[in-house]
Short mmCIF file of C-alpha atoms and ligand atoms in Angstrom, two decimals:
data_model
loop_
_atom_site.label_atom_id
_atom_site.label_comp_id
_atom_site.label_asym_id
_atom_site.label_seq_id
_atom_site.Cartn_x
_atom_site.Cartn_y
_atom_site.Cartn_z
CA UNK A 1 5.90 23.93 7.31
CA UNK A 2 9.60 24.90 6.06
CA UNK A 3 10.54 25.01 2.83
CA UNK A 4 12.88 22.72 2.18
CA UNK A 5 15.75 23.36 -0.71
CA UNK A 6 17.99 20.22 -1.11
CA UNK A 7 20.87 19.52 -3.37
CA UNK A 8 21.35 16.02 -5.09
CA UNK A 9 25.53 15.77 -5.90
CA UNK A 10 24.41 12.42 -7.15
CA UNK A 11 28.39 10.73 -8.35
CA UNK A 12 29.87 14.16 -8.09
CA UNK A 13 32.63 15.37 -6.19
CA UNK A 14 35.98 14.26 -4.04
CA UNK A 15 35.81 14.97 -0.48
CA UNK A 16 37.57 18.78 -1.26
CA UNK A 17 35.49 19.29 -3.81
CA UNK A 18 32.62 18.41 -1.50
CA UNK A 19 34.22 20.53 1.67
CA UNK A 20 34.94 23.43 -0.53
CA UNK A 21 31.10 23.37 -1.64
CA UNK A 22 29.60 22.90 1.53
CA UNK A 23 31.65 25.58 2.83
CA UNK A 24 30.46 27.72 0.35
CA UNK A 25 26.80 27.12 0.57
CA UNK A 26 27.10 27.63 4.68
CA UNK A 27 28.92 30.46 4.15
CA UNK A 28 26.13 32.16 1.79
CA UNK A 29 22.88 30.05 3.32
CA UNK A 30 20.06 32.42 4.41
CA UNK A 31 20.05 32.67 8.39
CA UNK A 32 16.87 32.82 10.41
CA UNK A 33 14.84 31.75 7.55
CA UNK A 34 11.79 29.76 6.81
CA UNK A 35 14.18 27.59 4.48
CA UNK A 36 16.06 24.25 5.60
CA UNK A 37 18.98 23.52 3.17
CA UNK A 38 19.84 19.77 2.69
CA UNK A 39 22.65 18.50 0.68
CA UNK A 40 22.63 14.87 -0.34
CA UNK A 41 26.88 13.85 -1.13
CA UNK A 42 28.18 10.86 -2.47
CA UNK A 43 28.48 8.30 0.79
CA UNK A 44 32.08 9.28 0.69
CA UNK A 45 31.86 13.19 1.34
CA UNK A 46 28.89 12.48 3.93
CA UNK A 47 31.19 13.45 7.08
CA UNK A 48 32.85 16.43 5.52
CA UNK A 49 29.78 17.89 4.73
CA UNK A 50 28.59 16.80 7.95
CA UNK A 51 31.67 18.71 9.79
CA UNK A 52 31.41 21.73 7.89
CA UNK A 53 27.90 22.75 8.38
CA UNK A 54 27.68 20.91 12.60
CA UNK A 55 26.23 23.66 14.38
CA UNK A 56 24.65 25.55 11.58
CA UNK A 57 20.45 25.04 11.89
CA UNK A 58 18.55 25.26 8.60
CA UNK A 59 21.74 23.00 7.15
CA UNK A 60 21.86 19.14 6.89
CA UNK A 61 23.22 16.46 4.96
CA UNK A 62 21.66 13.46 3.90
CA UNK A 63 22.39 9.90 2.63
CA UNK A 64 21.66 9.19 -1.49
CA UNK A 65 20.67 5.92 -0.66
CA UNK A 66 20.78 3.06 2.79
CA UNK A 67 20.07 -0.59 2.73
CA UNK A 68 16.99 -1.85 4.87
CA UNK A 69 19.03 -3.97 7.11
CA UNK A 70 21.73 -2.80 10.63
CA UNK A 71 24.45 -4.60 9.17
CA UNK A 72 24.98 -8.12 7.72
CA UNK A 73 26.62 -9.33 4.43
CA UNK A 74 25.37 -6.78 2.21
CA UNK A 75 28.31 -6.05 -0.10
CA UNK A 76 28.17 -2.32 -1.02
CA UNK A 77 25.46 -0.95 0.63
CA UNK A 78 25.36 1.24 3.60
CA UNK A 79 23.10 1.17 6.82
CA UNK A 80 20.94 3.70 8.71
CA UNK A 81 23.41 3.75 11.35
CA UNK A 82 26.53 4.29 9.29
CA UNK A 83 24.72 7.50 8.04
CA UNK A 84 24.11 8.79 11.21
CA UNK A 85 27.46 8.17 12.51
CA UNK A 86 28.62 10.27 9.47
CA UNK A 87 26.45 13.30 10.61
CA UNK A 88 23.73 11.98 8.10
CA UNK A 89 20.02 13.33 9.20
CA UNK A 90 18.01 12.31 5.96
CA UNK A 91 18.29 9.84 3.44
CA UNK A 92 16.76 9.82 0.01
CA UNK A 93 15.01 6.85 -1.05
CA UNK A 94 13.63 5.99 -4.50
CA UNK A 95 15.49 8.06 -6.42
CA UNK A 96 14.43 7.29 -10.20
CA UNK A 97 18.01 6.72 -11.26
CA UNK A 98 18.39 4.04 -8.84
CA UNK A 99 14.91 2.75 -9.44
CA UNK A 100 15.69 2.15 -13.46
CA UNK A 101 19.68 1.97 -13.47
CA UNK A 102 19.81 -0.23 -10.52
CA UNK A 103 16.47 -1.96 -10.42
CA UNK A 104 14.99 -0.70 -7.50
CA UNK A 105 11.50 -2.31 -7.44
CA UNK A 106 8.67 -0.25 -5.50
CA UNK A 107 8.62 -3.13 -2.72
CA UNK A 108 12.70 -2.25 -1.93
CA UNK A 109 11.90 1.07 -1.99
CA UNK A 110 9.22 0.29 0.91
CA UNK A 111 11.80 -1.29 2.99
CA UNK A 112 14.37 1.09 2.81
CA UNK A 113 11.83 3.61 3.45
CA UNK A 114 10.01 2.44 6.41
CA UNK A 115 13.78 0.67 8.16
CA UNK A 116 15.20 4.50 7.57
CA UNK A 117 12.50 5.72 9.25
CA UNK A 118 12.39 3.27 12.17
CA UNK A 119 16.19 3.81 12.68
CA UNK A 120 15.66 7.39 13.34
CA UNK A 121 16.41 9.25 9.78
CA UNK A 122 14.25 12.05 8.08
CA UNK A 123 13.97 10.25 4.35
CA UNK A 124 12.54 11.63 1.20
CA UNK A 125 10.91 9.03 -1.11
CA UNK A 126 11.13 10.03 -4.50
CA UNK A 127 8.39 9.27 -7.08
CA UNK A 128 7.79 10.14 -10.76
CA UNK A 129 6.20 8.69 -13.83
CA UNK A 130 8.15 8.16 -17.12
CA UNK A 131 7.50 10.17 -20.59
CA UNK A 132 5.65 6.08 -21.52
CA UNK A 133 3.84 6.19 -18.65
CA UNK A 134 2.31 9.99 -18.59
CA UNK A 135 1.61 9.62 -22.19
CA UNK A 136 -0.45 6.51 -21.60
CA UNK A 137 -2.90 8.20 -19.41
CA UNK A 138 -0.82 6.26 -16.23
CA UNK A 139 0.05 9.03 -13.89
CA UNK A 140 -2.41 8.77 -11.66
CA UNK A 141 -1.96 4.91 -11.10
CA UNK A 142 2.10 4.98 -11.19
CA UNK A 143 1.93 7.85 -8.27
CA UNK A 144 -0.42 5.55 -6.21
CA UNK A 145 1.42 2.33 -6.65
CA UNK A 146 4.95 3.89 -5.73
CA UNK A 147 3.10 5.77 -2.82
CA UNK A 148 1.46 3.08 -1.29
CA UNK A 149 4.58 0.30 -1.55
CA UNK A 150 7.01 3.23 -0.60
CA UNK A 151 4.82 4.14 2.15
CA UNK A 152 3.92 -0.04 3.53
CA UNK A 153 5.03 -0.16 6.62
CA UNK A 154 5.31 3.16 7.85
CA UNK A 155 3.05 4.78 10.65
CA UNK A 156 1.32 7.84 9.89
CA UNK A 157 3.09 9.67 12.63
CA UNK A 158 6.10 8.97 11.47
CA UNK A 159 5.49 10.04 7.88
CA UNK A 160 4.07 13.54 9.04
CA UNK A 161 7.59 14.11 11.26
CA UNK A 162 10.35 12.58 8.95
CA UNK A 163 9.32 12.06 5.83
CA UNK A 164 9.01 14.22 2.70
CA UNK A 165 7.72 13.13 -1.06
CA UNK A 166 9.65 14.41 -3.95
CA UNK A 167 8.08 14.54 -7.27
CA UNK A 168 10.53 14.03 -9.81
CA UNK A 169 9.33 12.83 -13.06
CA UNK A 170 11.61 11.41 -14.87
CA UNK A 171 11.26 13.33 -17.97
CA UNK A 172 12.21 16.20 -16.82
CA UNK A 173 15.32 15.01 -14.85
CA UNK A 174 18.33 16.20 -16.18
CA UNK A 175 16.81 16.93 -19.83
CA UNK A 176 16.82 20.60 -19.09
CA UNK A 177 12.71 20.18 -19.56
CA UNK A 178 11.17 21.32 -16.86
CA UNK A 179 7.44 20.48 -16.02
CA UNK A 180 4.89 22.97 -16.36
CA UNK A 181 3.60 24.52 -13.70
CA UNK A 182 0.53 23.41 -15.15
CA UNK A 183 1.55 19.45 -14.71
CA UNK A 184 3.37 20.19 -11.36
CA UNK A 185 0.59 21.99 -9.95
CA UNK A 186 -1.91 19.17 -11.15
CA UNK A 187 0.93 16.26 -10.22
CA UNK A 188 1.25 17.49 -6.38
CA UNK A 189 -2.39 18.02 -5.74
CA UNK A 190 -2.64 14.61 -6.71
CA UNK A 191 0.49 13.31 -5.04
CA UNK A 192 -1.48 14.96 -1.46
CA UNK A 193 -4.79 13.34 -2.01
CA UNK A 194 -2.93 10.08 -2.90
CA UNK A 195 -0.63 10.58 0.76
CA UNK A 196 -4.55 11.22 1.84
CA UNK A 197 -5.77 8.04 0.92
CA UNK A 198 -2.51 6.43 2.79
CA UNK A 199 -1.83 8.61 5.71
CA UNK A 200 -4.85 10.12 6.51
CA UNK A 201 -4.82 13.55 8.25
CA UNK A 202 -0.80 13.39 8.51
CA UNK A 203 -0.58 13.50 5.36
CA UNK A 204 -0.67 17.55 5.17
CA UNK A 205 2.50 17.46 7.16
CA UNK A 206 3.92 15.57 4.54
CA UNK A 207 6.58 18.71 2.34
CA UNK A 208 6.31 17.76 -1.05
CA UNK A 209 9.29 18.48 -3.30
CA UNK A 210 9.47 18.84 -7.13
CA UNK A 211 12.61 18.25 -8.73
CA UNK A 212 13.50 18.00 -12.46
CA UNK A 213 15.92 20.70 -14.38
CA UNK A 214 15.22 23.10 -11.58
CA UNK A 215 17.29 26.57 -11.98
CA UNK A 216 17.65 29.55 -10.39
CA UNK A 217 15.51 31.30 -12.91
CA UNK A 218 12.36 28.64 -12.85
CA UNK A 219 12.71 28.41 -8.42
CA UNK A 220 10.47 31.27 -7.84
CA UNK A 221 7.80 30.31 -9.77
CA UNK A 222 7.82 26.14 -8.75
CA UNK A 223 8.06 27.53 -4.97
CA UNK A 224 4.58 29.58 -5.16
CA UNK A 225 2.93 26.76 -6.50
CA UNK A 226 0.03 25.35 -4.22
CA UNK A 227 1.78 22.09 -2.53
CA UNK A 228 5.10 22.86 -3.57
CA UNK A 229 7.07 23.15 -0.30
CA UNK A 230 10.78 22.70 -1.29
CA UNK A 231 12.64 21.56 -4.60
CA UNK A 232 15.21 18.87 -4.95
CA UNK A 233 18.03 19.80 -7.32
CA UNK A 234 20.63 17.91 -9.31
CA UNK A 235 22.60 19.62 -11.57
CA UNK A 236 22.24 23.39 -10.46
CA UNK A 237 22.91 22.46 -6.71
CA UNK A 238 26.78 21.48 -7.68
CA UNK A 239 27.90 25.26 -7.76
CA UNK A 240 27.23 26.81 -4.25
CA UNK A 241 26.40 30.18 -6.03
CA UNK A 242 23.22 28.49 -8.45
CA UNK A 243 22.62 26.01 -5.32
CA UNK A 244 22.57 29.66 -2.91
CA UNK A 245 20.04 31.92 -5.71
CA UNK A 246 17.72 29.15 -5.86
CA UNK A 247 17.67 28.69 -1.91
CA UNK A 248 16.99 32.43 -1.82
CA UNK A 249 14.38 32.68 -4.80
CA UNK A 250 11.02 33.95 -4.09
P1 LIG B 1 18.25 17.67 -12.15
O1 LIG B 1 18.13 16.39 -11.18
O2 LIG B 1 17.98 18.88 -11.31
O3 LIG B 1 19.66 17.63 -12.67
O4 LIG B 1 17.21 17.50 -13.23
C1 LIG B 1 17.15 16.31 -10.20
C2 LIG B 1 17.26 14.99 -9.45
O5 LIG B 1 17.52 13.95 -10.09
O6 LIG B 1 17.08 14.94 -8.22
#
């Protein structure tokens, strides 16, 4: 399976500010590697991104977000097919900021998940238990529940083809506290019996991703972790140079 390194701008960046990145990171990416970068822009910089790495393999650019639905009165959101047509081959989905500052429930999550999928897009479904919830004993039973309703609908086929799980709790996003290897070692073998128990077999073609306050100094280490196959980065992934030294640590 190839690692997968992907970069969340989340509401960061102009379109030059975007290009100029994205140029930067394809000019510096690893070639012929076991590494596939992905970089997930604001809907507006999708088709620069998309035009500065076209041709490059082990580069693609991804959707933050996509509305279960081809189009219809939807004010504000975005379809599968608009993505593509933007150069979009993934889409995130789940993404704990949209999950507790917009409301996402699990069951919307689902949708988007399994309609992305249908329409043709890689996605990565995020999931991730609160500070509350791990301290409550809950982990185990918050992973399952945003598994299994993120996962309704989709066919096992299509999960082990196009889809990828990142584990981002949501204590360590953006707080500069990283988990443990300890807790993400324990929190992905869990996250792959859990897959298991929904996907059967395909579910060990499923990458799983940890993100949370990853850096370039803490990549190595999260990479050689059993069931860590890729890392999805916020903050360090908006300079191509920290985005570049964690694609490249091992
Ligand atoms: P962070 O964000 O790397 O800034 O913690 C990760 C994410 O939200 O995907």
């Amino acid at each position: 399976m190839k690692t997968l390194i992907a970069a969340n701008w989340k509401m960061h960046k102009t379109r030059a500010e975007a290009r100029r990145t994205a140029q930067a990171v394809a000019d510096g990416a690893p070639r012929g590697t076991d590494r596939s970068l992905i970089v997930f822009p604001p809907f507006t910089a999708v088709a620069e991104v998309a035009a500065v790495f076209a041709g490059r393999e082990g580069l693609a650019v991804g959707g933050q977000d996509v509305y279960p639905a081809e189009k219809g009165a939807f004010t504000g959101e975005i379809s599968p097919a608009m993505l593509a047509d933007a150069g979009a081959t993934w889409v995130l989905t789940g993404h704990s900021e949209r999950r507790r500052v917009l409301g996402e429930s699990d069951a919307l999550v689902g949708r988007k998940t399994a309609f992305a999928l249908d329409a043709g897009l890689n996605v990565m479904l995020c999931i991730g238990e609160t500070l509350e919830e791990r301290e409550a004993g809950t982990l185990e039973e918050v992973l399952r529940r945003q598994l299994r309703e993120g996962l309704a609908g989709v066919a096992a086929d299509a999960a082990a083809t196009r889809a990828a799980v990142a584990y981002e709790p949501v204590w360590a996003i953006g707080t500069g506290k990283v988990a443990g290897c300890a807790e993400v070692l324990e929190a992905h073998a869990l996250t792959r019996r859990l897959l298991a128990e929904i996907l059967g077999p395909a579910a060990d073609a499923v990458p799983l991703l940890y993100g949370g306050s990853v850096k370039p100094d803490n990549a190595a280490a999260l990479l050689a972790l059993d069931n860590v196959n890729g890392l999805l980065i916020g903050g360090a992934s908006l300079e191509a140079e920290s985005f570049l030294r964690i694609a490249e640590a091992r």
